[in-house]
Amino acid sequence: MDISKYLTVGALTRYLKMKFETDTHLRKVYLKGEISNFKAHTTGHYYFSIKDETSKINAIMFASNARKMKFIPKDGMKVLLMGRVSVYEATGNYQIYVEDMIEDGVGNLYVAFEQLKEKLSKEGLFDKKYKKPIPKYPEKIGIITAPTGAAIRDILSTIKRRYPICETILFPSLVQGDLAKDDLVKKIELAQNYDLDVLIVGRGGGSLEDMWPFNEECVARAIFASKVPVISAVGHEVDYTISDFVSDLRAPTPTGAAEMAVPHISELEEQLKQYQARMKEAMNKTINYQKIYFDSLKTSYVLKNPNAIYEPKKQQLDLTYEKLRTTVMNQLQQVKNEFIILKQSSILKKPNRLYESSEQQLKHVIDKLEMLNPLSILGRGYAISYQENHLVKKIEDVKVGELLQIRMQDGIVNTKVLSKEGLKS
Amino acid sequence: MKKEEMKFEDKMKILEQTINELESGEVDLEESIKKYTDAMKLVQECDKQLKEIEEQVSKIVLEDGTEQDFSIEREENTLD
């Protein structure tokens, strides 16, 4: 016998669990049925079964998901739920781990809601860039809701309490039933003509079906198209409608919408007081600053010592004067020096020298001239021969028998050439 | 509130802007005094507006387009 063929219970269970968990169909199961054996554990987990006419499956909803539930499940309630199917090893039971659960009957609406939400979201109707700012101090507020009931009463009483100076105009509308969506659209369009600062669109709490008109596409589009900023106020805090997503601001309740729409008048008065105080403070600062500036001017050296204004100029004048003076003096001195030099010059001291030297020079010239005077040579025994006033330098200049005049130192001797005799040199 | 007047919202915006300017200290004295005087006038105007304006009566726009005064109590009494 081969014992190794035999599995442990744990092994089999783990195998089964693995089978469950690898089956894609079982990872996300949409299931409808009726709740039975419902127990809310102190840990916050829900334990119950889902059954129909033929079958039953154990179900568990962990606290993390149970907390998000908008209703408390109870036995006999018909529900639509979503979860994964797996095996709880300790008991060997398969069960559905519920992630989300809504009441059946509203199921179709729920799907329609999700589909419309996705469609409009894809179109960008919920985009932040389209959200218009809500004015802080509205003067005229439009309200679209039923003329009776908690919603209008809450809105009006809140506005009157907080900001009674604001005009309110009610555009009465059906807010539930088949005709409501068209009425809402009509009133939203009508409200555009009333010069409103903000428009509150809403109704009080109720069932999902009651609030359904606010999940209608035409209402959503009318809100989106509104030129007036829209605050949506549908039902209670937990109720979300398509109108909430598409409006410029979502209020949790009608009262909340009124609070968001208007400031509190006493807060406003307080704000004005604060403005006043801040302005005074700022003004004081500016004046103080100017005063300090003025004081600093007043006590400035120049104003305290007016001399200071022209003292530098005076100094400059002195300086210029001094410079001028030295320049002039220098020039004067230079002229004076030249004069002294001139005065001391030898010529002025002995003006004789000017002509003394000339006399000497003349004498020298005369001497020179004297030396060159041919007649002076005659004194030394030389004589000059002329023939009819021509100087006779060579023997061939004269012929025998001609007359010659001989110039001596003291006179002329008239001679006759007797013969010529050349010197042999 | 009279419509021909500047809107309260605009007045508050001007006030805020003026205060910021004054607080910046970048406005010269003469300009500051002018701004301050104007803003103070505006503050008083706003304050007066808040205190003196009577409580508004709510209106309802009927199906035929006419407007009527509206009060919750009357409405509910006539319906009850």
Short mmCIF file of C-alpha atoms in Angstrom, two decimals:
data_model
loop_
_atom_site.label_atom_id
_atom_site.label_comp_id
_atom_site.label_asym_id
_atom_site.label_seq_id
_atom_site.Cartn_x
_atom_site.Cartn_y
_atom_site.Cartn_z
CA MET A 1 0.00 0.00 0.00
CA ASP A 2 1.44 3.34 -1.04
CA ILE A 3 0.84 5.73 1.83
CA SER A 4 2.24 8.63 -0.14
CA LYS A 5 -0.95 8.75 -2.26
CA TYR A 6 -2.90 9.98 0.75
CA LEU A 7 -3.28 13.71 1.21
CA THR A 8 -3.60 15.56 4.44
CA VAL A 9 -6.80 17.53 4.97
CA GLY A 10 -4.74 20.68 5.08
CA ALA A 11 -3.09 19.89 1.77
CA LEU A 12 -6.43 19.20 0.11
CA THR A 13 -7.93 22.34 1.56
CA ARG A 14 -5.01 24.43 0.43
CA TYR A 15 -5.32 22.87 -3.03
CA LEU A 16 -9.01 23.69 -3.14
CA LYS A 17 -8.35 27.19 -1.93
CA MET A 18 -5.73 27.60 -4.62
CA LYS A 19 -8.28 26.40 -7.20
CA PHE A 20 -10.77 28.98 -6.01
CA GLU A 21 -8.32 31.78 -5.96
CA THR A 22 -6.84 31.15 -9.36
CA ASP A 23 -10.28 31.08 -10.97
CA THR A 24 -10.82 34.54 -12.49
CA HIS A 25 -14.60 34.18 -12.34
CA LEU A 26 -14.46 33.77 -8.60
CA ARG A 27 -12.26 36.76 -7.96
CA LYS A 28 -15.04 39.22 -8.66
CA VAL A 29 -18.54 37.83 -8.27
CA TYR A 30 -21.73 39.86 -8.50
CA LEU A 31 -24.38 38.10 -6.47
CA LYS A 32 -27.97 38.78 -5.56
CA GLY A 33 -29.97 37.14 -2.83
CA GLU A 34 -31.49 37.52 0.58
CA ILE A 35 -29.65 38.07 3.83
CA SER A 36 -30.06 35.50 6.60
CA ASN A 37 -28.28 34.77 9.91
CA PHE A 38 -26.93 38.31 9.96
CA LYS A 39 -24.47 39.00 12.80
CA ALA A 40 -22.52 42.19 13.31
CA HIS A 41 -19.47 41.18 15.32
CA THR A 42 -17.97 43.55 17.89
CA THR A 43 -14.85 43.73 15.70
CA GLY A 44 -17.00 45.43 13.06
CA HIS A 45 -17.06 42.44 10.72
CA TYR A 46 -20.41 41.27 9.37
CA TYR A 47 -21.15 37.51 9.22
CA PHE A 48 -24.21 36.35 7.34
CA SER A 49 -25.53 34.08 4.60
CA ILE A 50 -26.98 34.88 1.23
CA LYS A 51 -29.69 32.58 0.04
CA ASP A 52 -32.30 32.20 -2.62
CA GLU A 53 -34.97 29.55 -3.19
CA THR A 54 -32.47 26.82 -3.95
CA SER A 55 -29.09 27.60 -2.40
CA LYS A 56 -27.17 29.34 0.29
CA ILE A 57 -23.60 30.67 0.65
CA ASN A 58 -21.78 31.94 3.70
CA ALA A 59 -20.71 35.54 3.52
CA ILE A 60 -18.32 37.72 5.45
CA MET A 61 -17.84 41.47 5.18
CA PHE A 62 -14.79 42.84 6.91
CA ALA A 63 -15.06 45.94 9.04
CA SER A 64 -13.09 48.04 6.56
CA ASN A 65 -15.83 47.50 3.98
CA ALA A 66 -18.72 47.31 6.46
CA ARG A 67 -17.94 50.82 7.65
CA LYS A 68 -18.70 52.21 4.20
CA MET A 69 -22.20 50.77 4.14
CA LYS A 70 -25.02 53.27 3.84
CA PHE A 71 -27.56 50.94 5.45
CA ILE A 72 -27.55 48.34 8.20
CA PRO A 73 -28.20 44.90 6.67
CA LYS A 74 -30.77 42.73 8.33
CA ASP A 75 -32.26 39.30 7.78
CA GLY A 76 -34.69 39.01 4.91
CA MET A 77 -33.26 42.03 3.10
CA LYS A 78 -32.79 41.53 -0.61
CA VAL A 79 -29.35 42.70 -1.60
CA LEU A 80 -26.92 43.04 -4.48
CA LEU A 81 -23.36 42.40 -3.53
CA MET A 82 -19.91 42.08 -4.96
CA GLY A 83 -17.00 40.06 -3.62
CA ARG A 84 -14.60 37.19 -4.13
CA VAL A 85 -15.22 33.53 -3.36
CA SER A 86 -12.60 31.58 -1.47
CA VAL A 87 -12.16 28.86 1.10
CA TYR A 88 -11.84 29.33 4.82
CA GLU A 89 -9.29 26.67 5.65
CA ALA A 90 -10.18 26.18 9.31
CA THR A 91 -13.71 25.01 8.52
CA GLY A 92 -13.25 23.96 4.95
CA ASN A 93 -16.15 26.17 3.97
CA TYR A 94 -16.17 28.20 0.86
CA GLN A 95 -17.62 31.64 1.34
CA ILE A 96 -18.00 34.98 -0.33
CA TYR A 97 -15.88 37.82 0.99
CA VAL A 98 -18.20 40.77 0.40
CA GLU A 99 -16.66 44.09 -0.58
CA ASP A 100 -19.73 46.08 -1.49
CA MET A 101 -23.42 45.59 -0.90
CA ILE A 102 -26.52 47.59 -1.78
CA GLU A 103 -30.19 46.97 -1.41
CA ASP A 104 -31.76 45.23 -4.36
CA GLY A 105 -34.42 47.25 -6.12
CA VAL A 106 -32.23 50.28 -6.09
CA GLY A 107 -29.73 48.18 -7.94
CA ASN A 108 -30.75 49.37 -11.38
CA LEU A 109 -30.61 52.96 -10.25
CA TYR A 110 -27.19 52.35 -8.77
CA VAL A 111 -25.87 51.05 -12.04
CA ALA A 112 -27.48 53.92 -13.92
CA PHE A 113 -25.88 56.34 -11.47
CA GLU A 114 -22.44 54.87 -11.96
CA GLN A 115 -22.81 54.84 -15.71
CA LEU A 116 -23.95 58.45 -15.90
CA LYS A 117 -21.28 59.53 -13.48
CA GLU A 118 -18.63 57.90 -15.61
CA LYS A 119 -20.04 59.33 -18.83
CA LEU A 120 -20.22 62.90 -17.56
CA SER A 121 -16.88 62.61 -15.87
CA LYS A 122 -15.33 61.53 -19.17
CA GLU A 123 -16.95 64.51 -20.83
CA GLY A 124 -15.25 66.71 -18.27
CA LEU A 125 -18.41 68.07 -16.66
CA PHE A 126 -16.94 67.56 -13.20
CA ASP A 127 -13.60 69.19 -14.02
CA LYS A 128 -12.31 71.69 -11.54
CA LYS A 129 -11.60 74.17 -14.31
CA TYR A 130 -15.32 74.61 -14.86
CA LYS A 131 -16.07 75.30 -11.21
CA LYS A 132 -17.16 78.90 -10.84
CA PRO A 133 -16.20 80.70 -7.64
CA ILE A 134 -19.01 81.37 -5.20
CA PRO A 135 -19.20 85.10 -4.44
CA LYS A 136 -18.41 85.95 -0.84
CA TYR A 137 -21.07 88.59 -0.39
CA PRO A 138 -24.04 87.71 -2.57
CA GLU A 139 -26.83 90.23 -2.90
CA LYS A 140 -29.36 88.03 -4.62
CA ILE A 141 -29.70 84.30 -4.13
CA GLY A 142 -31.91 82.00 -6.11
CA ILE A 143 -33.26 78.82 -4.55
CA ILE A 144 -34.63 75.93 -6.53
CA THR A 145 -36.43 73.45 -4.35
CA ALA A 146 -39.90 72.54 -3.16
CA PRO A 147 -41.82 75.50 -1.70
CA THR A 148 -42.69 73.44 1.34
CA GLY A 149 -40.69 71.17 3.54
CA ALA A 150 -37.51 71.22 5.54
CA ALA A 151 -35.16 72.22 2.74
CA ILE A 152 -36.62 75.65 1.92
CA ARG A 153 -37.28 76.36 5.58
CA ASP A 154 -33.68 75.51 6.53
CA ILE A 155 -32.24 77.54 3.68
CA LEU A 156 -34.33 80.66 4.26
CA SER A 157 -33.99 80.65 8.03
CA THR A 158 -30.24 80.20 7.77
CA ILE A 159 -29.87 83.04 5.29
CA LYS A 160 -32.08 85.34 7.36
CA ARG A 161 -30.15 84.53 10.50
CA ARG A 162 -26.74 85.03 8.94
CA TYR A 163 -27.20 87.62 6.23
CA PRO A 164 -30.67 89.15 6.27
CA ILE A 165 -29.68 91.89 3.82
CA CYS A 166 -29.56 89.39 1.01
CA GLU A 167 -32.43 89.03 -1.43
CA THR A 168 -33.80 85.52 -1.84
CA ILE A 169 -35.91 84.32 -4.72
CA LEU A 170 -37.52 80.94 -4.67
CA PHE A 171 -38.16 79.10 -7.89
CA PRO A 172 -40.51 76.39 -6.63
CA SER A 173 -39.89 73.06 -8.27
CA LEU A 174 -40.95 69.48 -8.00
CA VAL A 175 -38.09 67.58 -6.42
CA GLN A 176 -39.27 64.03 -6.70
CA GLY A 177 -41.24 61.88 -9.10
CA ASP A 178 -41.07 61.55 -12.84
CA LEU A 179 -41.92 65.16 -13.61
CA ALA A 180 -39.31 66.60 -11.29
CA LYS A 181 -36.35 66.46 -13.68
CA ASP A 182 -38.02 68.57 -16.33
CA ASP A 183 -39.30 71.02 -13.74
CA LEU A 184 -35.80 71.35 -12.25
CA VAL A 185 -34.29 71.99 -15.68
CA LYS A 186 -36.97 74.59 -16.44
CA LYS A 187 -36.38 76.40 -13.15
CA ILE A 188 -32.60 76.35 -13.51
CA GLU A 189 -32.99 77.92 -16.94
CA LEU A 190 -35.53 80.44 -15.68
CA ALA A 191 -33.27 81.45 -12.80
CA GLN A 192 -30.61 82.58 -15.28
CA ASN A 193 -32.69 85.70 -16.01
CA TYR A 194 -32.81 87.04 -12.49
CA ASP A 195 -29.36 88.58 -12.08
CA LEU A 196 -28.49 86.15 -9.31
CA ASP A 197 -25.15 85.91 -7.56
CA VAL A 198 -25.62 82.28 -6.61
CA LEU A 199 -28.16 79.54 -7.07
CA ILE A 200 -28.96 76.84 -4.53
CA VAL A 201 -30.45 73.68 -6.03
CA GLY A 202 -31.57 70.93 -3.71
CA ARG A 203 -33.98 69.09 -1.54
CA GLY A 204 -34.15 67.41 1.82
CA GLY A 205 -33.26 63.82 2.59
CA GLY A 206 -35.11 60.82 1.26
CA SER A 207 -34.64 57.49 -0.37
CA LEU A 208 -32.42 57.03 -3.38
CA GLU A 209 -35.53 56.96 -5.57
CA ASP A 210 -36.75 60.20 -4.00
CA MET A 211 -33.51 61.94 -4.79
CA TRP A 212 -33.29 60.43 -8.24
CA PRO A 213 -34.23 63.58 -10.21
CA PHE A 214 -30.89 65.00 -9.07
CA ASN A 215 -29.19 62.07 -10.78
CA GLU A 216 -30.82 62.78 -14.12
CA GLU A 217 -28.60 63.69 -17.02
CA CYS A 218 -30.75 66.63 -18.14
CA VAL A 219 -30.58 68.16 -14.65
CA ALA A 220 -26.83 67.67 -14.54
CA ARG A 221 -26.43 69.37 -17.90
CA ALA A 222 -28.69 72.27 -16.89
CA ILE A 223 -26.57 72.81 -13.78
CA PHE A 224 -23.39 72.62 -15.84
CA ALA A 225 -24.78 75.16 -18.30
CA SER A 226 -25.81 77.61 -15.57
CA LYS A 227 -24.04 80.97 -15.78
CA VAL A 228 -24.88 81.52 -12.13
CA PRO A 229 -22.67 79.55 -9.73
CA VAL A 230 -24.63 76.60 -8.37
CA ILE A 231 -24.47 75.14 -4.88
CA SER A 232 -26.05 71.72 -4.73
CA ALA A 233 -27.77 70.63 -1.55
CA VAL A 234 -29.36 67.26 -1.89
CA GLY A 235 -30.37 65.12 1.07
CA HIS A 236 -27.97 64.45 3.88
CA GLU A 237 -24.23 64.38 4.30
CA VAL A 238 -23.91 60.81 3.00
CA ASP A 239 -26.02 61.32 -0.09
CA TYR A 240 -24.11 61.99 -3.25
CA THR A 241 -25.90 62.78 -6.47
CA ILE A 242 -24.74 63.60 -9.98
CA SER A 243 -25.89 67.17 -9.28
CA ASP A 244 -23.35 67.33 -6.47
CA PHE A 245 -20.53 66.40 -8.81
CA VAL A 246 -21.48 68.81 -11.56
CA SER A 247 -22.36 71.82 -9.43
CA ASP A 248 -19.77 74.45 -8.52
CA LEU A 249 -19.97 73.61 -4.84
CA ARG A 250 -21.52 70.69 -3.00
CA ALA A 251 -23.19 71.35 0.30
CA PRO A 252 -23.84 68.44 2.65
CA THR A 253 -27.35 69.67 3.47
CA PRO A 254 -29.68 72.55 2.53
CA THR A 255 -28.67 74.35 5.74
CA GLY A 256 -25.04 73.83 4.77
CA ALA A 257 -25.75 75.33 1.36
CA ALA A 258 -27.16 78.48 2.94
CA GLU A 259 -24.12 78.73 5.21
CA MET A 260 -21.80 78.40 2.24
CA ALA A 261 -23.76 80.91 0.22
CA VAL A 262 -23.72 83.82 2.64
CA PRO A 263 -21.32 85.21 5.21
CA HIS A 264 -22.45 85.89 8.75
CA ILE A 265 -23.30 89.55 9.05
CA SER A 266 -21.59 89.86 12.42
CA GLU A 267 -18.46 88.29 10.96
CA LEU A 268 -18.66 90.84 8.21
CA GLU A 269 -18.98 93.69 10.66
CA GLU A 270 -16.03 92.25 12.50
CA GLN A 271 -14.15 92.06 9.24
CA LEU A 272 -14.87 95.69 8.49
CA LYS A 273 -13.58 96.61 11.94
CA GLN A 274 -10.47 94.62 11.22
CA TYR A 275 -10.05 96.37 7.89
CA GLN A 276 -10.36 99.68 9.64
CA ALA A 277 -7.81 98.69 12.25
CA ARG A 278 -5.41 97.37 9.64
CA MET A 279 -5.70 100.54 7.61
CA LYS A 280 -5.08 102.72 10.63
CA GLU A 281 -2.11 100.61 11.55
CA ALA A 282 -0.73 100.79 8.02
CA MET A 283 -1.34 104.53 7.90
CA ASN A 284 0.33 105.06 11.25
CA LYS A 285 3.30 103.12 10.02
CA THR A 286 3.52 105.22 6.88
CA ILE A 287 3.17 108.46 8.83
CA ASN A 288 5.66 107.32 11.43
CA TYR A 289 8.08 106.40 8.74
CA GLN A 290 7.63 109.79 7.12
CA LYS A 291 8.04 111.45 10.50
CA ILE A 292 11.26 109.61 11.17
CA TYR A 293 12.43 110.54 7.74
CA PHE A 294 11.44 114.16 8.33
CA ASP A 295 13.15 114.17 11.72
CA SER A 296 16.27 112.78 10.21
CA LEU A 297 16.15 115.59 7.65
CA LYS A 298 15.44 118.18 10.31
CA THR A 299 18.38 117.11 12.38
CA SER A 300 20.60 116.66 9.41
CA TYR A 301 23.98 118.41 9.60
CA VAL A 302 23.16 120.77 6.78
CA LEU A 303 19.98 122.12 8.31
CA LYS A 304 21.61 122.42 11.70
CA ASN A 305 24.67 124.16 10.22
CA PRO A 306 23.53 126.16 7.25
CA ASN A 307 27.15 127.26 6.87
CA ALA A 308 27.79 123.79 5.74
CA ILE A 309 26.01 124.59 2.52
CA TYR A 310 28.45 127.30 1.47
CA GLU A 311 31.46 126.35 3.52
CA PRO A 312 32.69 123.90 0.98
CA LYS A 313 32.10 126.52 -1.72
CA LYS A 314 33.96 129.06 0.29
CA GLN A 315 36.78 126.65 0.71
CA GLN A 316 36.79 126.02 -2.97
CA LEU A 317 36.83 129.74 -3.63
CA ASP A 318 39.78 130.15 -1.28
CA LEU A 319 41.53 127.37 -2.98
CA THR A 320 40.92 128.85 -6.42
CA TYR A 321 42.00 132.25 -5.24
CA GLU A 322 45.15 130.79 -3.78
CA LYS A 323 45.90 128.96 -6.96
CA LEU A 324 45.32 132.09 -8.99
CA ARG A 325 47.52 134.06 -6.65
CA THR A 326 50.42 131.64 -6.86
CA THR A 327 50.11 131.47 -10.61
CA VAL A 328 50.22 135.22 -10.91
CA MET A 329 53.02 135.47 -8.37
CA ASN A 330 54.97 132.82 -10.19
CA GLN A 331 54.62 134.62 -13.44
CA LEU A 332 55.56 137.88 -11.78
CA GLN A 333 58.60 136.27 -10.20
CA GLN A 334 59.63 134.85 -13.50
CA VAL A 335 59.44 138.25 -15.14
CA LYS A 336 61.28 139.71 -12.20
CA ASN A 337 63.98 137.09 -12.50
CA GLU A 338 64.36 137.80 -16.16
CA PHE A 339 64.58 141.45 -15.36
CA ILE A 340 67.30 140.81 -12.78
CA ILE A 341 69.20 138.71 -15.23
CA LEU A 342 68.87 141.47 -17.76
CA LYS A 343 69.77 144.08 -15.22
CA GLN A 344 72.88 142.15 -14.28
CA SER A 345 73.93 141.53 -17.84
CA SER A 346 77.38 143.03 -18.69
CA ILE A 347 76.13 145.01 -21.58
CA LEU A 348 73.83 147.01 -19.45
CA LYS A 349 76.47 147.41 -16.83
CA LYS A 350 79.15 148.55 -19.37
CA PRO A 351 77.35 149.69 -22.43
CA ASN A 352 80.78 150.89 -23.74
CA ARG A 353 81.59 147.35 -24.47
CA LEU A 354 79.14 147.37 -27.24
CA TYR A 355 81.06 149.97 -29.21
CA GLU A 356 84.47 149.36 -27.62
CA SER A 357 84.66 146.07 -29.29
CA SER A 358 83.52 147.65 -32.56
CA GLU A 359 86.34 150.21 -32.42
CA GLN A 360 88.82 147.47 -31.90
CA GLN A 361 87.40 145.50 -34.73
CA LEU A 362 87.57 148.51 -36.96
CA LYS A 363 91.13 149.04 -36.00
CA HIS A 364 91.83 145.45 -36.75
CA VAL A 365 90.21 145.78 -40.16
CA ILE A 366 92.07 148.94 -40.77
CA ASP A 367 95.29 147.23 -39.82
CA LYS A 368 94.40 144.39 -42.11
CA LEU A 369 93.58 146.81 -44.85
CA GLU A 370 96.78 148.62 -44.11
CA MET A 371 98.69 145.45 -44.53
CA LEU A 372 97.07 144.83 -47.83
CA ASN A 373 97.67 148.35 -49.13
CA PRO A 374 100.26 147.90 -51.84
CA LEU A 375 101.54 151.34 -51.27
CA SER A 376 102.60 150.39 -47.80
CA ILE A 377 105.02 147.88 -49.27
CA LEU A 378 106.65 150.78 -51.05
CA GLY A 379 107.78 151.96 -47.63
CA ARG A 380 109.84 148.86 -47.39
CA GLY A 381 111.72 149.71 -50.63
CA TYR A 382 109.47 148.09 -53.20
CA ALA A 383 108.39 149.99 -56.35
CA ILE A 384 105.60 149.57 -58.89
CA SER A 385 105.92 150.07 -62.57
CA TYR A 386 103.11 151.50 -64.69
CA GLN A 387 102.86 152.11 -68.32
CA GLU A 388 100.10 154.52 -69.13
CA ASN A 389 98.37 153.55 -65.88
CA HIS A 390 98.70 149.76 -66.52
CA LEU A 391 100.60 147.78 -64.04
CA VAL A 392 103.70 146.25 -65.58
CA LYS A 393 104.35 142.82 -64.12
CA LYS A 394 106.55 141.12 -66.80
CA ILE A 395 109.36 142.29 -69.09
CA GLU A 396 107.45 141.32 -72.21
CA ASP A 397 104.80 143.92 -71.20
CA VAL A 398 107.17 146.65 -72.35
CA LYS A 399 109.37 147.35 -75.36
CA VAL A 400 112.79 149.03 -75.45
CA GLY A 401 112.40 152.74 -75.87
CA GLU A 402 108.98 152.92 -74.23
CA LEU A 403 108.34 155.14 -71.24
CA LEU A 404 107.63 153.68 -67.78
CA GLN A 405 106.42 155.38 -64.64
CA ILE A 406 107.93 153.99 -61.43
CA ARG A 407 105.86 154.57 -58.33
CA MET A 408 108.02 155.00 -55.29
CA GLN A 409 107.10 155.53 -51.68
CA ASP A 410 107.11 159.27 -52.03
CA GLY A 411 106.58 159.92 -55.74
CA ILE A 412 106.88 158.88 -59.38
CA VAL A 413 110.02 158.56 -61.51
CA ASN A 414 109.54 158.80 -65.31
CA THR A 415 111.93 156.40 -67.04
CA LYS A 416 112.74 155.07 -70.46
CA VAL A 417 113.44 151.35 -71.21
CA LEU A 418 116.96 151.03 -72.38
CA SER A 419 117.13 147.26 -72.58
CA LYS A 420 115.38 144.08 -71.27
CA GLU A 421 117.11 141.22 -69.64
CA GLY A 422 115.08 138.16 -68.42
CA LEU A 423 116.11 136.45 -65.26
CA LYS A 424 117.09 132.87 -65.49
CA SER A 425 115.36 130.95 -62.85
CA MET B 1 -29.41 96.77 -2.12
CA LYS B 2 -29.48 99.33 -4.87
CA LYS B 3 -28.11 97.99 -8.09
CA GLU B 4 -26.68 101.26 -9.40
CA GLU B 5 -24.26 101.29 -6.48
CA MET B 6 -21.04 99.37 -6.51
CA LYS B 7 -21.63 95.82 -5.33
CA PHE B 8 -20.74 95.02 -1.76
CA GLU B 9 -18.45 92.30 -3.05
CA ASP B 10 -16.55 94.82 -5.18
CA LYS B 11 -16.27 97.23 -2.28
CA MET B 12 -14.79 94.51 -0.10
CA LYS B 13 -12.35 93.61 -2.86
CA ILE B 14 -11.26 97.24 -3.19
CA LEU B 15 -10.83 97.44 0.57
CA GLU B 16 -8.70 94.34 0.68
CA GLN B 17 -6.57 95.59 -2.17
CA THR B 18 -6.15 99.03 -0.63
CA ILE B 19 -5.19 97.55 2.72
CA ASN B 20 -2.60 95.34 1.10
CA GLU B 21 -1.18 98.34 -0.71
CA LEU B 22 -1.07 100.43 2.44
CA GLU B 23 0.49 97.58 4.39
CA SER B 24 3.14 97.08 1.74
CA GLY B 25 4.50 100.52 2.66
CA GLU B 26 5.29 101.16 -0.98
CA VAL B 27 2.78 103.94 -1.44
CA ASP B 28 4.06 107.44 -0.80
CA LEU B 29 2.55 109.57 1.93
CA GLU B 30 0.31 111.73 -0.22
CA GLU B 31 -1.07 108.75 -2.09
CA SER B 32 -1.44 106.84 1.18
CA ILE B 33 -3.54 109.57 2.71
CA LYS B 34 -5.79 109.65 -0.32
CA LYS B 35 -6.16 105.89 -0.38
CA TYR B 36 -6.73 105.78 3.34
CA THR B 37 -9.41 108.47 3.22
CA ASP B 38 -11.19 106.78 0.34
CA ALA B 39 -10.99 103.35 1.96
CA MET B 40 -12.26 104.66 5.28
CA LYS B 41 -15.22 106.16 3.48
CA LEU B 42 -15.81 102.80 1.85
CA VAL B 43 -15.61 100.97 5.18
CA GLN B 44 -18.19 103.30 6.65
CA GLU B 45 -20.35 102.89 3.58
CA CYS B 46 -20.18 99.09 3.90
CA ASP B 47 -20.87 99.24 7.61
CA LYS B 48 -23.84 101.49 7.02
CA GLN B 49 -25.04 99.17 4.31
CA LEU B 50 -24.91 96.22 6.68
CA LYS B 51 -26.67 98.03 9.50
CA GLU B 52 -29.24 100.09 7.71
CA ILE B 53 -30.48 97.85 4.99
CA GLU B 54 -33.71 96.26 5.95
CA GLU B 55 -34.24 92.59 6.08
CA GLN B 56 -35.19 91.41 2.66
CA VAL B 57 -38.51 89.76 2.06
CA SER B 58 -38.22 86.52 0.20
CA LYS B 59 -39.87 86.34 -3.18
CA ILE B 60 -41.31 83.45 -5.07
CA VAL B 61 -41.52 83.22 -8.84
CA LEU B 62 -44.82 81.63 -9.75
CA GLU B 63 -45.50 79.42 -12.72
CA ASP B 64 -46.92 82.35 -14.67
CA GLY B 65 -43.68 84.25 -14.10
CA THR B 66 -45.08 86.73 -11.56
CA GLU B 67 -43.29 87.41 -8.32
CA GLN B 68 -44.87 87.38 -4.90
CA ASP B 69 -43.67 87.79 -1.37
CA PHE B 70 -42.93 84.45 0.14
CA SER B 71 -42.79 83.20 3.67
CA ILE B 72 -42.56 79.66 4.85
CA GLU B 73 -45.26 80.04 7.46
CA ARG B 74 -47.84 81.45 5.09
CA GLU B 75 -47.04 78.84 2.47
CA GLU B 76 -47.38 76.01 4.91
CA ASN B 77 -50.56 77.37 6.41
CA THR B 78 -52.22 77.68 3.05
CA LEU B 79 -51.17 74.18 2.16
CA ASP B 80 -52.08 72.56 5.44
#
